[in-house]
Amino acid sequence: MNEKGTELSGVTLEVIPSGAALGAEVRGVDLAKPADDALKDALNSVWAEHSVLLFRDQKLNDDQLLSAARLFGTPQPVGFRLLAKNPNQRDVKYPEIIAVSNRDQEGTEEMDNAGLGDVEVQWHSDNSYIEAPPKASVLYSLVIPETGGDTGFCDQYAAYETLPDDVKKKIDGVRAKHDASRNSGGLLRPGFKLPETEDDVPGPFHPIVRTHPVTKRKALYLGRRRDYPSQFIEGWSEKESVEMLNYLWDHATQDQFVWMHQWRAGDLVIWDNRCAMHRRDATDPKLPRILHRTQLSGEIPE
Ligand code: OGA
Ligand code: MN
């Protein structure tokens, strides 16, 4: 790609890699405008290469957010809505959109289960607690505080590729449990109770190593860090399972795999849940932080 970027469908597409293990900013695209197939294909191949894309200075209403998301896939309701345990629709009119916000509809502070509140959110891959987790999440920022609430992304291709061979061998074909009882803030979802035994844990098993259906590359797929029994390796003893999961989590979340994003209002970020995890710093409860999110339907991990 030359300095000016690639001319496509009347737009000049520029791709600026983050410089970290993953992530790139895409310039020259107004996501509120329709895109033709050539532009759509170009964006999808840039996405496949970088796993996380940032588009700045976008002005999108919810309809336009869904259209932008459709460039990359099919929007679907968030996992907890699919499980129908949490009817909270907040201030958005489409079931495919959720408000990620530390304010309720009256604009007052809250620590809401659905909106993630102000809490620090630990490394995770979205909705891994359902059978076919969304392949991607698309987050669009409306109101962003001066400080706090940065979001980090972590390259799980690199995490897999840098594992020692003996560990790769041990986890080949192995599955782990993904607990559906709590959200990414670690809060118990309404209608669920804290599991006490392996059999108690609601949620699917997924392979620890999955192959990305587009890039064909292998990536670690850990979901969310949970204490035993909420996360365990199928058929392994508690001790072996805990040791391996501790090792994998420490390995997978090293700084060398991470890109941290500082938000501005008007940012749209799309990340690939099949090959990247993300986390969020805590936010200041005094300052509003409001984003709208949708997620794109995905396949059963294999
Ligand atoms: C999410 C999430 C991060 C953030 O929406 O899935 O983890 O920056 N949010 O609020
Ligand atoms: Mn998330």
PDB file of C-alpha atoms and ligand atoms in Angstrom:
ATOM      1  CA  MET A   1       0.000   0.000   0.000  1.00  0.00           C
ATOM      2  CA  ASN A   2       1.462   3.394  -0.919  1.00  0.00           C
ATOM      3  CA  GLU A   3       1.538   6.505   1.215  1.00  0.00           C
ATOM      4  CA  LYS A   4      -1.797   7.764  -0.029  1.00  0.00           C
ATOM      5  CA  GLY A   5      -3.493   4.420   0.514  1.00  0.00           C
ATOM      6  CA  THR A   6      -5.553   2.359  -1.879  1.00  0.00           C
ATOM      7  CA  GLU A   7      -8.152   3.976  -4.165  1.00  0.00           C
ATOM      8  CA  LEU A   8     -11.338   1.962  -3.950  1.00  0.00           C
ATOM      9  CA  SER A   9     -14.976   2.733  -4.732  1.00  0.00           C
ATOM     10  CA  GLY A  10     -14.285   6.448  -4.583  1.00  0.00           C
ATOM     11  CA  VAL A  11     -12.587   6.284  -1.186  1.00  0.00           C
ATOM     12  CA  THR A  12      -8.915   6.246  -0.325  1.00  0.00           C
ATOM     13  CA  LEU A  13      -8.419   3.452   2.150  1.00  0.00           C
ATOM     14  CA  GLU A  14      -5.483   3.903   4.482  1.00  0.00           C
ATOM     15  CA  VAL A  15      -4.453   1.250   6.978  1.00  0.00           C
ATOM     16  CA  ILE A  16      -2.240   2.250   9.882  1.00  0.00           C
ATOM     17  CA  PRO A  17      -1.132  -0.749  11.960  1.00  0.00           C
ATOM     18  CA  SER A  18      -1.128  -0.080  15.719  1.00  0.00           C
ATOM     19  CA  GLY A  19       2.487  -1.178  16.002  1.00  0.00           C
ATOM     20  CA  ALA A  20       1.423  -3.749  18.618  1.00  0.00           C
ATOM     21  CA  ALA A  21       0.779  -7.456  17.987  1.00  0.00           C
ATOM     22  CA  LEU A  22      -2.661  -6.734  16.535  1.00  0.00           C
ATOM     23  CA  GLY A  23      -4.943  -3.849  15.610  1.00  0.00           C
ATOM     24  CA  ALA A  24      -4.965  -1.197  12.905  1.00  0.00           C
ATOM     25  CA  GLU A  25      -6.675   2.113  12.283  1.00  0.00           C
ATOM     26  CA  VAL A  26      -8.531   2.426   8.994  1.00  0.00           C
ATOM     27  CA  ARG A  27      -8.797   5.922   7.542  1.00  0.00           C
ATOM     28  CA  GLY A  28     -10.779   7.264   4.629  1.00  0.00           C
ATOM     29  CA  VAL A  29     -14.034   5.389   5.249  1.00  0.00           C
ATOM     30  CA  ASP A  30     -17.298   7.047   6.282  1.00  0.00           C
ATOM     31  CA  LEU A  31     -19.255   4.147   7.725  1.00  0.00           C
ATOM     32  CA  ALA A  32     -22.518   6.105   7.511  1.00  0.00           C
ATOM     33  CA  LYS A  33     -22.328   5.775   3.718  1.00  0.00           C
ATOM     34  CA  PRO A  34     -23.150   2.597   1.812  1.00  0.00           C
ATOM     35  CA  ALA A  35     -20.136   0.524   0.739  1.00  0.00           C
ATOM     36  CA  ASP A  36     -19.959  -1.556  -2.427  1.00  0.00           C
ATOM     37  CA  ASP A  37     -18.607  -5.115  -2.603  1.00  0.00           C
ATOM     38  CA  ALA A  38     -15.063  -4.049  -3.480  1.00  0.00           C
ATOM     39  CA  LEU A  39     -14.789  -1.859  -0.391  1.00  0.00           C
ATOM     40  CA  LYS A  40     -16.466  -4.493   1.749  1.00  0.00           C
ATOM     41  CA  ASP A  41     -14.003  -7.163   0.566  1.00  0.00           C
ATOM     42  CA  ALA A  42     -11.050  -4.857   1.171  1.00  0.00           C
ATOM     43  CA  LEU A  43     -12.227  -4.089   4.714  1.00  0.00           C
ATOM     44  CA  ASN A  44     -12.731  -7.769   5.466  1.00  0.00           C
ATOM     45  CA  SER A  45      -9.247  -8.678   4.318  1.00  0.00           C
ATOM     46  CA  VAL A  46      -7.712  -5.857   6.367  1.00  0.00           C
ATOM     47  CA  TRP A  47      -9.715  -7.132   9.332  1.00  0.00           C
ATOM     48  CA  ALA A  48      -8.518 -10.715   8.789  1.00  0.00           C
ATOM     49  CA  GLU A  49      -4.961  -9.434   8.837  1.00  0.00           C
ATOM     50  CA  HIS A  50      -5.199  -7.229  11.950  1.00  0.00           C
ATOM     51  CA  SER A  51      -8.035  -8.841  14.007  1.00  0.00           C
ATOM     52  CA  VAL A  52      -9.067  -5.455  15.474  1.00  0.00           C
ATOM     53  CA  LEU A  53      -9.946  -2.369  13.412  1.00  0.00           C
ATOM     54  CA  LEU A  54     -10.456   1.202  14.568  1.00  0.00           C
ATOM     55  CA  PHE A  55     -12.427   3.778  12.553  1.00  0.00           C
ATOM     56  CA  ARG A  56     -12.293   7.293  14.042  1.00  0.00           C
ATOM     57  CA  ASP A  57     -14.594  10.322  13.729  1.00  0.00           C
ATOM     58  CA  GLN A  58     -17.685   8.364  12.729  1.00  0.00           C
ATOM     59  CA  LYS A  59     -21.198   9.789  13.146  1.00  0.00           C
ATOM     60  CA  LEU A  60     -23.601   6.881  13.388  1.00  0.00           C
ATOM     61  CA  ASN A  61     -27.123   6.386  14.652  1.00  0.00           C
ATOM     62  CA  ASP A  62     -28.174   2.855  15.608  1.00  0.00           C
ATOM     63  CA  ASP A  63     -29.407   2.040  12.091  1.00  0.00           C
ATOM     64  CA  GLN A  64     -26.063   3.122  10.646  1.00  0.00           C
ATOM     65  CA  LEU A  65     -24.189   1.204  13.334  1.00  0.00           C
ATOM     66  CA  LEU A  66     -26.023  -1.957  12.274  1.00  0.00           C
ATOM     67  CA  SER A  67     -25.325  -1.238   8.583  1.00  0.00           C
ATOM     68  CA  ALA A  68     -21.634  -0.716   9.344  1.00  0.00           C
ATOM     69  CA  ALA A  69     -21.593  -3.985  11.305  1.00  0.00           C
ATOM     70  CA  ARG A  70     -23.241  -5.772   8.335  1.00  0.00           C
ATOM     71  CA  LEU A  71     -20.130  -5.062   6.264  1.00  0.00           C
ATOM     72  CA  PHE A  72     -18.471  -7.747   8.382  1.00  0.00           C
ATOM     73  CA  GLY A  73     -21.316 -10.139   9.236  1.00  0.00           C
ATOM     74  CA  THR A  74     -24.794 -10.553  10.674  1.00  0.00           C
ATOM     75  CA  PRO A  75     -25.737  -8.669  13.846  1.00  0.00           C
ATOM     76  CA  GLN A  76     -27.391 -10.813  16.519  1.00  0.00           C
ATOM     77  CA  PRO A  77     -28.703 -10.132  20.033  1.00  0.00           C
ATOM     78  CA  VAL A  78     -26.126 -10.272  22.820  1.00  0.00           C
ATOM     79  CA  GLY A  79     -25.652 -13.671  24.489  1.00  0.00           C
ATOM     80  CA  PHE A  80     -27.582 -12.987  27.671  1.00  0.00           C
ATOM     81  CA  ARG A  81     -30.542 -11.867  25.597  1.00  0.00           C
ATOM     82  CA  LEU A  82     -30.346 -15.076  23.595  1.00  0.00           C
ATOM     83  CA  LEU A  83     -30.414 -16.954  26.902  1.00  0.00           C
ATOM     84  CA  ALA A  84     -33.467 -14.816  27.827  1.00  0.00           C
ATOM     85  CA  LYS A  85     -32.370 -14.425  31.440  1.00  0.00           C
ATOM     86  CA  ASN A  86     -32.049 -10.666  31.363  1.00  0.00           C
ATOM     87  CA  PRO A  87     -34.836  -8.670  29.727  1.00  0.00           C
ATOM     88  CA  ASN A  88     -33.073  -5.340  30.257  1.00  0.00           C
ATOM     89  CA  GLN A  89     -33.406  -3.515  26.924  1.00  0.00           C
ATOM     90  CA  ARG A  90     -32.087  -0.184  28.270  1.00  0.00           C
ATOM     91  CA  ASP A  91     -32.260   2.770  25.909  1.00  0.00           C
ATOM     92  CA  VAL A  92     -31.731   1.055  22.586  1.00  0.00           C
ATOM     93  CA  LYS A  93     -34.484   0.052  20.192  1.00  0.00           C
ATOM     94  CA  TYR A  94     -32.883  -2.967  18.519  1.00  0.00           C
ATOM     95  CA  PRO A  95     -32.337  -6.299  20.294  1.00  0.00           C
ATOM     96  CA  GLU A  96     -29.021  -6.582  18.412  1.00  0.00           C
ATOM     97  CA  ILE A  97     -27.691  -3.500  20.210  1.00  0.00           C
ATOM     98  CA  ILE A  98     -26.671  -3.190  23.825  1.00  0.00           C
ATOM     99  CA  ALA A  99     -25.634  -0.018  25.652  1.00  0.00           C
ATOM    100  CA  VAL A 100     -22.250  -0.419  27.340  1.00  0.00           C
ATOM    101  CA  SER A 101     -22.682   2.370  29.817  1.00  0.00           C
ATOM    102  CA  ASN A 102     -22.150   3.508  33.383  1.00  0.00           C
ATOM    103  CA  ARG A 103     -25.367   5.494  33.301  1.00  0.00           C
ATOM    104  CA  ASP A 104     -28.975   4.334  33.358  1.00  0.00           C
ATOM    105  CA  GLN A 105     -31.686   5.795  31.144  1.00  0.00           C
ATOM    106  CA  GLU A 106     -32.193   8.767  33.465  1.00  0.00           C
ATOM    107  CA  GLY A 107     -28.485   9.530  33.273  1.00  0.00           C
ATOM    108  CA  THR A 108     -27.743   8.532  36.862  1.00  0.00           C
ATOM    109  CA  GLU A 109     -24.844   6.331  37.904  1.00  0.00           C
ATOM    110  CA  GLU A 110     -25.374   2.629  38.057  1.00  0.00           C
ATOM    111  CA  MET A 111     -23.497  -0.635  38.328  1.00  0.00           C
ATOM    112  CA  ASP A 112     -25.837  -2.419  36.002  1.00  0.00           C
ATOM    113  CA  ASN A 113     -25.371  -6.040  35.074  1.00  0.00           C
ATOM    114  CA  ALA A 114     -26.072  -5.395  31.406  1.00  0.00           C
ATOM    115  CA  GLY A 115     -24.102  -2.180  30.907  1.00  0.00           C
ATOM    116  CA  LEU A 116     -20.858  -3.231  32.646  1.00  0.00           C
ATOM    117  CA  GLY A 117     -21.059  -0.145  34.913  1.00  0.00           C
ATOM    118  CA  ASP A 118     -17.728   1.280  36.061  1.00  0.00           C
ATOM    119  CA  VAL A 119     -15.913  -1.924  36.931  1.00  0.00           C
ATOM    120  CA  GLU A 120     -12.625  -3.066  35.521  1.00  0.00           C
ATOM    121  CA  VAL A 121     -13.404  -5.827  33.046  1.00  0.00           C
ATOM    122  CA  GLN A 122     -10.865  -8.668  32.923  1.00  0.00           C
ATOM    123  CA  TRP A 123      -9.571 -10.363  29.767  1.00  0.00           C
ATOM    124  CA  HIS A 124     -12.278 -12.252  27.912  1.00  0.00           C
ATOM    125  CA  SER A 125     -13.752 -13.211  24.587  1.00  0.00           C
ATOM    126  CA  ASP A 126     -17.388 -12.098  24.270  1.00  0.00           C
ATOM    127  CA  ASN A 127     -20.243 -14.493  24.936  1.00  0.00           C
ATOM    128  CA  SER A 128     -18.042 -17.587  24.957  1.00  0.00           C
ATOM    129  CA  TYR A 129     -20.683 -19.004  27.314  1.00  0.00           C
ATOM    130  CA  ILE A 130     -23.020 -19.803  24.394  1.00  0.00           C
ATOM    131  CA  GLU A 131     -22.741 -22.689  21.891  1.00  0.00           C
ATOM    132  CA  ALA A 132     -21.963 -20.466  18.904  1.00  0.00           C
ATOM    133  CA  PRO A 133     -20.360 -17.301  20.290  1.00  0.00           C
ATOM    134  CA  PRO A 134     -20.396 -14.127  18.171  1.00  0.00           C
ATOM    135  CA  LYS A 135     -17.460 -14.013  15.770  1.00  0.00           C
ATOM    136  CA  ALA A 136     -17.046 -10.311  16.376  1.00  0.00           C
ATOM    137  CA  SER A 137     -18.168  -7.402  18.516  1.00  0.00           C
ATOM    138  CA  VAL A 138     -18.587  -3.873  17.233  1.00  0.00           C
ATOM    139  CA  LEU A 139     -18.352  -1.065  19.772  1.00  0.00           C
ATOM    140  CA  TYR A 140     -19.181   2.552  18.925  1.00  0.00           C
ATOM    141  CA  SER A 141     -18.451   5.354  21.370  1.00  0.00           C
ATOM    142  CA  LEU A 142     -20.946   8.145  22.048  1.00  0.00           C
ATOM    143  CA  VAL A 143     -19.698   9.689  25.300  1.00  0.00           C
ATOM    144  CA  ILE A 144     -16.121   9.149  26.507  1.00  0.00           C
ATOM    145  CA  PRO A 145     -14.517  10.461  29.719  1.00  0.00           C
ATOM    146  CA  GLU A 146     -11.201  12.346  29.730  1.00  0.00           C
ATOM    147  CA  THR A 147      -9.481   9.442  31.445  1.00  0.00           C
ATOM    148  CA  GLY A 148     -10.225   5.827  32.364  1.00  0.00           C
ATOM    149  CA  GLY A 149     -12.005   3.095  30.468  1.00  0.00           C
ATOM    150  CA  ASP A 150      -9.223   2.270  28.007  1.00  0.00           C
ATOM    151  CA  THR A 151      -9.809  -1.024  26.225  1.00  0.00           C
ATOM    152  CA  GLY A 152      -7.042  -3.543  25.590  1.00  0.00           C
ATOM    153  CA  PHE A 153      -6.881  -6.237  22.925  1.00  0.00           C
ATOM    154  CA  CYS A 154      -4.706  -9.321  23.067  1.00  0.00           C
ATOM    155  CA  ASP A 155      -3.533 -11.435  20.122  1.00  0.00           C
ATOM    156  CA  GLN A 156      -4.434 -15.074  20.645  1.00  0.00           C
ATOM    157  CA  TYR A 157      -2.805 -16.317  17.432  1.00  0.00           C
ATOM    158  CA  ALA A 158       0.522 -15.109  18.796  1.00  0.00           C
ATOM    159  CA  ALA A 159      -0.327 -16.563  22.196  1.00  0.00           C
ATOM    160  CA  TYR A 160      -0.868 -19.985  20.619  1.00  0.00           C
ATOM    161  CA  GLU A 161       2.120 -19.817  18.297  1.00  0.00           C
ATOM    162  CA  THR A 162       4.528 -18.992  21.131  1.00  0.00           C
ATOM    163  CA  LEU A 163       3.498 -21.936  23.326  1.00  0.00           C
ATOM    164  CA  PRO A 164       6.142 -24.605  23.889  1.00  0.00           C
ATOM    165  CA  ASP A 165       5.592 -27.683  21.705  1.00  0.00           C
ATOM    166  CA  ASP A 166       4.866 -29.966  24.658  1.00  0.00           C
ATOM    167  CA  VAL A 167       2.040 -27.680  25.813  1.00  0.00           C
ATOM    168  CA  LYS A 168       0.639 -27.478  22.273  1.00  0.00           C
ATOM    169  CA  LYS A 169       0.592 -31.270  22.236  1.00  0.00           C
ATOM    170  CA  LYS A 170      -1.125 -31.547  25.637  1.00  0.00           C
ATOM    171  CA  ILE A 171      -3.956 -29.182  24.736  1.00  0.00           C
ATOM    172  CA  ASP A 172      -4.530 -30.497  21.239  1.00  0.00           C
ATOM    173  CA  GLY A 173      -8.208 -31.503  20.935  1.00  0.00           C
ATOM    174  CA  VAL A 174      -8.908 -30.636  24.582  1.00  0.00           C
ATOM    175  CA  ARG A 175     -12.013 -28.711  25.672  1.00  0.00           C
ATOM    176  CA  ALA A 176     -12.775 -26.395  28.595  1.00  0.00           C
ATOM    177  CA  LYS A 177     -16.023 -25.332  30.251  1.00  0.00           C
ATOM    178  CA  HIS A 178     -17.340 -21.800  29.675  1.00  0.00           C
ATOM    179  CA  ASP A 179     -19.507 -20.671  32.577  1.00  0.00           C
ATOM    180  CA  ALA A 180     -22.685 -18.797  31.637  1.00  0.00           C
ATOM    181  CA  SER A 181     -23.577 -17.744  35.184  1.00  0.00           C
ATOM    182  CA  ARG A 182     -21.648 -14.449  35.289  1.00  0.00           C
ATOM    183  CA  ASN A 183     -21.017 -11.465  33.012  1.00  0.00           C
ATOM    184  CA  SER A 184     -17.663 -10.035  31.957  1.00  0.00           C
ATOM    185  CA  GLY A 185     -17.660  -7.806  35.028  1.00  0.00           C
ATOM    186  CA  GLY A 186     -17.795 -11.002  37.113  1.00  0.00           C
ATOM    187  CA  LEU A 187     -21.304 -10.215  38.343  1.00  0.00           C
ATOM    188  CA  LEU A 188     -23.865 -12.992  38.662  1.00  0.00           C
ATOM    189  CA  ARG A 189     -26.490 -12.760  35.930  1.00  0.00           C
ATOM    190  CA  PRO A 190     -30.086 -12.462  37.135  1.00  0.00           C
ATOM    191  CA  GLY A 191     -31.636 -15.906  37.465  1.00  0.00           C
ATOM    192  CA  PHE A 192     -28.318 -17.763  37.904  1.00  0.00           C
ATOM    193  CA  LYS A 193     -26.639 -19.106  41.026  1.00  0.00           C
ATOM    194  CA  LEU A 194     -22.941 -19.561  41.680  1.00  0.00           C
ATOM    195  CA  PRO A 195     -21.897 -23.097  40.631  1.00  0.00           C
ATOM    196  CA  GLU A 196     -20.298 -25.292  43.307  1.00  0.00           C
ATOM    197  CA  THR A 197     -19.450 -28.461  41.359  1.00  0.00           C
ATOM    198  CA  GLU A 198     -18.445 -29.192  37.744  1.00  0.00           C
ATOM    199  CA  ASP A 199     -21.933 -30.539  37.065  1.00  0.00           C
ATOM    200  CA  ASP A 200     -23.489 -27.312  38.354  1.00  0.00           C
ATOM    201  CA  VAL A 201     -21.813 -25.126  35.784  1.00  0.00           C
ATOM    202  CA  PRO A 202     -24.154 -23.886  33.048  1.00  0.00           C
ATOM    203  CA  GLY A 203     -22.573 -23.320  29.619  1.00  0.00           C
ATOM    204  CA  PRO A 204     -20.852 -25.161  26.760  1.00  0.00           C
ATOM    205  CA  PHE A 205     -17.469 -26.848  26.346  1.00  0.00           C
ATOM    206  CA  HIS A 206     -15.251 -25.275  23.681  1.00  0.00           C
ATOM    207  CA  PRO A 207     -11.857 -26.354  22.332  1.00  0.00           C
ATOM    208  CA  ILE A 208      -8.928 -24.531  23.985  1.00  0.00           C
ATOM    209  CA  VAL A 209      -7.326 -24.179  20.571  1.00  0.00           C
ATOM    210  CA  ARG A 210      -9.559 -23.175  17.697  1.00  0.00           C
ATOM    211  CA  THR A 211      -8.883 -22.738  14.001  1.00  0.00           C
ATOM    212  CA  HIS A 212     -10.040 -19.459  12.540  1.00  0.00           C
ATOM    213  CA  PRO A 213     -12.428 -20.292   9.674  1.00  0.00           C
ATOM    214  CA  VAL A 214     -11.182 -17.408   7.488  1.00  0.00           C
ATOM    215  CA  THR A 215      -7.437 -17.233   8.144  1.00  0.00           C
ATOM    216  CA  LYS A 216      -7.100 -20.972   8.965  1.00  0.00           C
ATOM    217  CA  ARG A 217      -4.667 -19.984  11.736  1.00  0.00           C
ATOM    218  CA  LYS A 218      -4.829 -21.563  15.182  1.00  0.00           C
ATOM    219  CA  ALA A 219      -5.591 -19.386  18.204  1.00  0.00           C
ATOM    220  CA  LEU A 220      -5.971 -19.934  21.940  1.00  0.00           C
ATOM    221  CA  TYR A 221      -9.593 -19.688  22.997  1.00  0.00           C
ATOM    222  CA  LEU A 222      -9.870 -19.253  26.762  1.00  0.00           C
ATOM    223  CA  GLY A 223     -13.116 -17.287  27.199  1.00  0.00           C
ATOM    224  CA  ARG A 224     -13.017 -15.826  30.699  1.00  0.00           C
ATOM    225  CA  ARG A 225     -10.787 -16.588  33.641  1.00  0.00           C
ATOM    226  CA  ARG A 226     -12.847 -18.324  36.294  1.00  0.00           C
ATOM    227  CA  ASP A 227     -11.934 -20.170  39.458  1.00  0.00           C
ATOM    228  CA  TYR A 228     -12.608 -23.879  39.623  1.00  0.00           C
ATOM    229  CA  PRO A 229     -15.209 -25.296  39.078  1.00  0.00           C
ATOM    230  CA  SER A 230     -16.485 -22.509  36.789  1.00  0.00           C
ATOM    231  CA  GLN A 231     -13.639 -23.194  34.384  1.00  0.00           C
ATOM    232  CA  PHE A 232     -12.135 -26.652  34.012  1.00  0.00           C
ATOM    233  CA  ILE A 233     -10.703 -28.920  31.368  1.00  0.00           C
ATOM    234  CA  GLU A 234     -12.991 -31.746  30.397  1.00  0.00           C
ATOM    235  CA  GLY A 235     -11.844 -35.100  31.782  1.00  0.00           C
ATOM    236  CA  TRP A 236      -8.792 -33.734  33.641  1.00  0.00           C
ATOM    237  CA  SER A 237      -8.302 -33.805  37.416  1.00  0.00           C
ATOM    238  CA  GLU A 238      -8.950 -30.544  39.249  1.00  0.00           C
ATOM    239  CA  LYS A 239      -5.217 -30.136  39.928  1.00  0.00           C
ATOM    240  CA  GLU A 240      -4.052 -30.708  36.339  1.00  0.00           C
ATOM    241  CA  SER A 241      -6.821 -28.565  34.978  1.00  0.00           C
ATOM    242  CA  VAL A 242      -6.138 -25.632  37.325  1.00  0.00           C
ATOM    243  CA  GLU A 243      -2.381 -25.810  36.668  1.00  0.00           C
ATOM    244  CA  MET A 244      -2.783 -25.825  32.898  1.00  0.00           C
ATOM    245  CA  LEU A 245      -5.396 -23.057  32.872  1.00  0.00           C
ATOM    246  CA  ASN A 246      -3.274 -20.863  35.153  1.00  0.00           C
ATOM    247  CA  TYR A 247      -0.308 -21.401  32.867  1.00  0.00           C
ATOM    248  CA  LEU A 248      -2.300 -20.673  29.708  1.00  0.00           C
ATOM    249  CA  TRP A 249      -3.926 -17.528  31.119  1.00  0.00           C
ATOM    250  CA  ASP A 250      -0.573 -16.123  32.243  1.00  0.00           C
ATOM    251  CA  HIS A 251       0.964 -16.913  28.878  1.00  0.00           C
ATOM    252  CA  ALA A 252      -1.964 -15.600  26.812  1.00  0.00           C
ATOM    253  CA  THR A 253      -2.210 -12.191  28.446  1.00  0.00           C
ATOM    254  CA  GLN A 254       1.418 -11.053  28.276  1.00  0.00           C
ATOM    255  CA  ASP A 255       2.057  -7.418  27.358  1.00  0.00           C
ATOM    256  CA  GLN A 256       3.826  -8.432  24.157  1.00  0.00           C
ATOM    257  CA  PHE A 257       0.467  -9.558  22.713  1.00  0.00           C
ATOM    258  CA  VAL A 258      -1.494  -6.447  23.777  1.00  0.00           C
ATOM    259  CA  TRP A 259      -2.677  -3.246  22.138  1.00  0.00           C
ATOM    260  CA  MET A 260      -4.375  -0.665  24.403  1.00  0.00           C
ATOM    261  CA  HIS A 261      -6.902   1.681  22.834  1.00  0.00           C
ATOM    262  CA  GLN A 262      -7.761   5.103  24.267  1.00  0.00           C
ATOM    263  CA  TRP A 263     -11.224   6.061  23.155  1.00  0.00           C
ATOM    264  CA  ARG A 264     -12.503   9.273  21.647  1.00  0.00           C
ATOM    265  CA  ALA A 265     -16.193   9.870  20.951  1.00  0.00           C
ATOM    266  CA  GLY A 266     -16.981   8.709  17.411  1.00  0.00           C
ATOM    267  CA  ASP A 267     -14.660   5.688  17.442  1.00  0.00           C
ATOM    268  CA  LEU A 268     -15.944   2.442  16.015  1.00  0.00           C
ATOM    269  CA  VAL A 269     -13.907  -0.612  16.920  1.00  0.00           C
ATOM    270  CA  ILE A 270     -14.539  -4.108  15.604  1.00  0.00           C
ATOM    271  CA  TRP A 271     -12.719  -7.047  17.163  1.00  0.00           C
ATOM    272  CA  ASP A 272     -12.588 -10.704  16.263  1.00  0.00           C
ATOM    273  CA  ASN A 273     -13.588 -12.822  19.253  1.00  0.00           C
ATOM    274  CA  ARG A 274     -12.113 -15.954  17.632  1.00  0.00           C
ATOM    275  CA  CYS A 275      -8.517 -14.774  17.787  1.00  0.00           C
ATOM    276  CA  ALA A 276      -8.435 -11.835  20.200  1.00  0.00           C
ATOM    277  CA  MET A 277      -9.413 -11.242  23.812  1.00  0.00           C
ATOM    278  CA  HIS A 278     -10.160  -7.839  25.297  1.00  0.00           C
ATOM    279  CA  ARG A 279     -10.282  -6.108  28.665  1.00  0.00           C
ATOM    280  CA  ARG A 280     -11.299  -2.706  29.980  1.00  0.00           C
ATOM    281  CA  ASP A 281      -9.867  -0.442  32.655  1.00  0.00           C
ATOM    282  CA  ALA A 282     -12.226   0.748  35.353  1.00  0.00           C
ATOM    283  CA  THR A 283     -14.018   4.008  34.587  1.00  0.00           C
ATOM    284  CA  ASP A 284     -14.594   7.006  36.850  1.00  0.00           C
ATOM    285  CA  PRO A 285     -18.160   6.766  38.234  1.00  0.00           C
ATOM    286  CA  LYS A 286     -18.412  10.560  38.179  1.00  0.00           C
ATOM    287  CA  LEU A 287     -17.883  10.735  34.414  1.00  0.00           C
ATOM    288  CA  PRO A 288     -20.362   9.275  31.921  1.00  0.00           C
ATOM    289  CA  ARG A 289     -19.064   6.685  29.444  1.00  0.00           C
ATOM    290  CA  ILE A 290     -21.616   5.485  26.897  1.00  0.00           C
ATOM    291  CA  LEU A 291     -21.060   3.181  23.937  1.00  0.00           C
ATOM    292  CA  HIS A 292     -23.388   1.136  21.753  1.00  0.00           C
ATOM    293  CA  ARG A 293     -22.402  -2.387  20.891  1.00  0.00           C
ATOM    294  CA  THR A 294     -23.541  -5.055  18.521  1.00  0.00           C
ATOM    295  CA  GLN A 295     -22.155  -8.506  17.886  1.00  0.00           C
ATOM    296  CA  LEU A 296     -21.937 -10.624  14.731  1.00  0.00           C
ATOM    297  CA  SER A 297     -23.167 -14.184  14.652  1.00  0.00           C
ATOM    298  CA  GLY A 298     -20.417 -16.779  14.710  1.00  0.00           C
ATOM    299  CA  GLU A 299     -19.832 -20.470  14.345  1.00  0.00           C
ATOM    300  CA  ILE A 300     -19.436 -23.293  16.893  1.00  0.00           C
ATOM    301  CA  PRO A 301     -15.697 -23.142  17.735  1.00  0.00           C
ATOM    302  CA  GLU A 302     -13.605 -25.986  16.325  1.00  0.00           C
TER     303      GLU A 302
HETATM  304  C1  OGA B   1     -17.657  -5.324  25.604  1.00  0.00           C
HETATM  305  C2  OGA B   1     -16.605  -4.925  26.508  1.00  0.00           C
HETATM  306  C3  OGA B   1     -15.250  -2.997  26.755  1.00  0.00           C
HETATM  307  C4  OGA B   1     -15.418  -1.550  26.973  1.00  0.00           C
HETATM  308  O1  OGA B   1     -18.434  -4.457  25.178  1.00  0.00           O
HETATM  309  O2  OGA B   1     -17.735  -6.517  25.280  1.00  0.00           O
HETATM  310  O3  OGA B   1     -15.921  -5.755  27.034  1.00  0.00           O
HETATM  311  O4  OGA B   1     -14.503  -0.832  26.579  1.00  0.00           O
HETATM  312  N1  OGA B   1     -16.478  -3.620  26.646  1.00  0.00           N
HETATM  313  O5  OGA B   1     -16.421  -1.110  27.531  1.00  0.00           O
HETATM  314 MN    MN B   2     -16.525  -7.791  26.189  1.00  0.00          MN
END
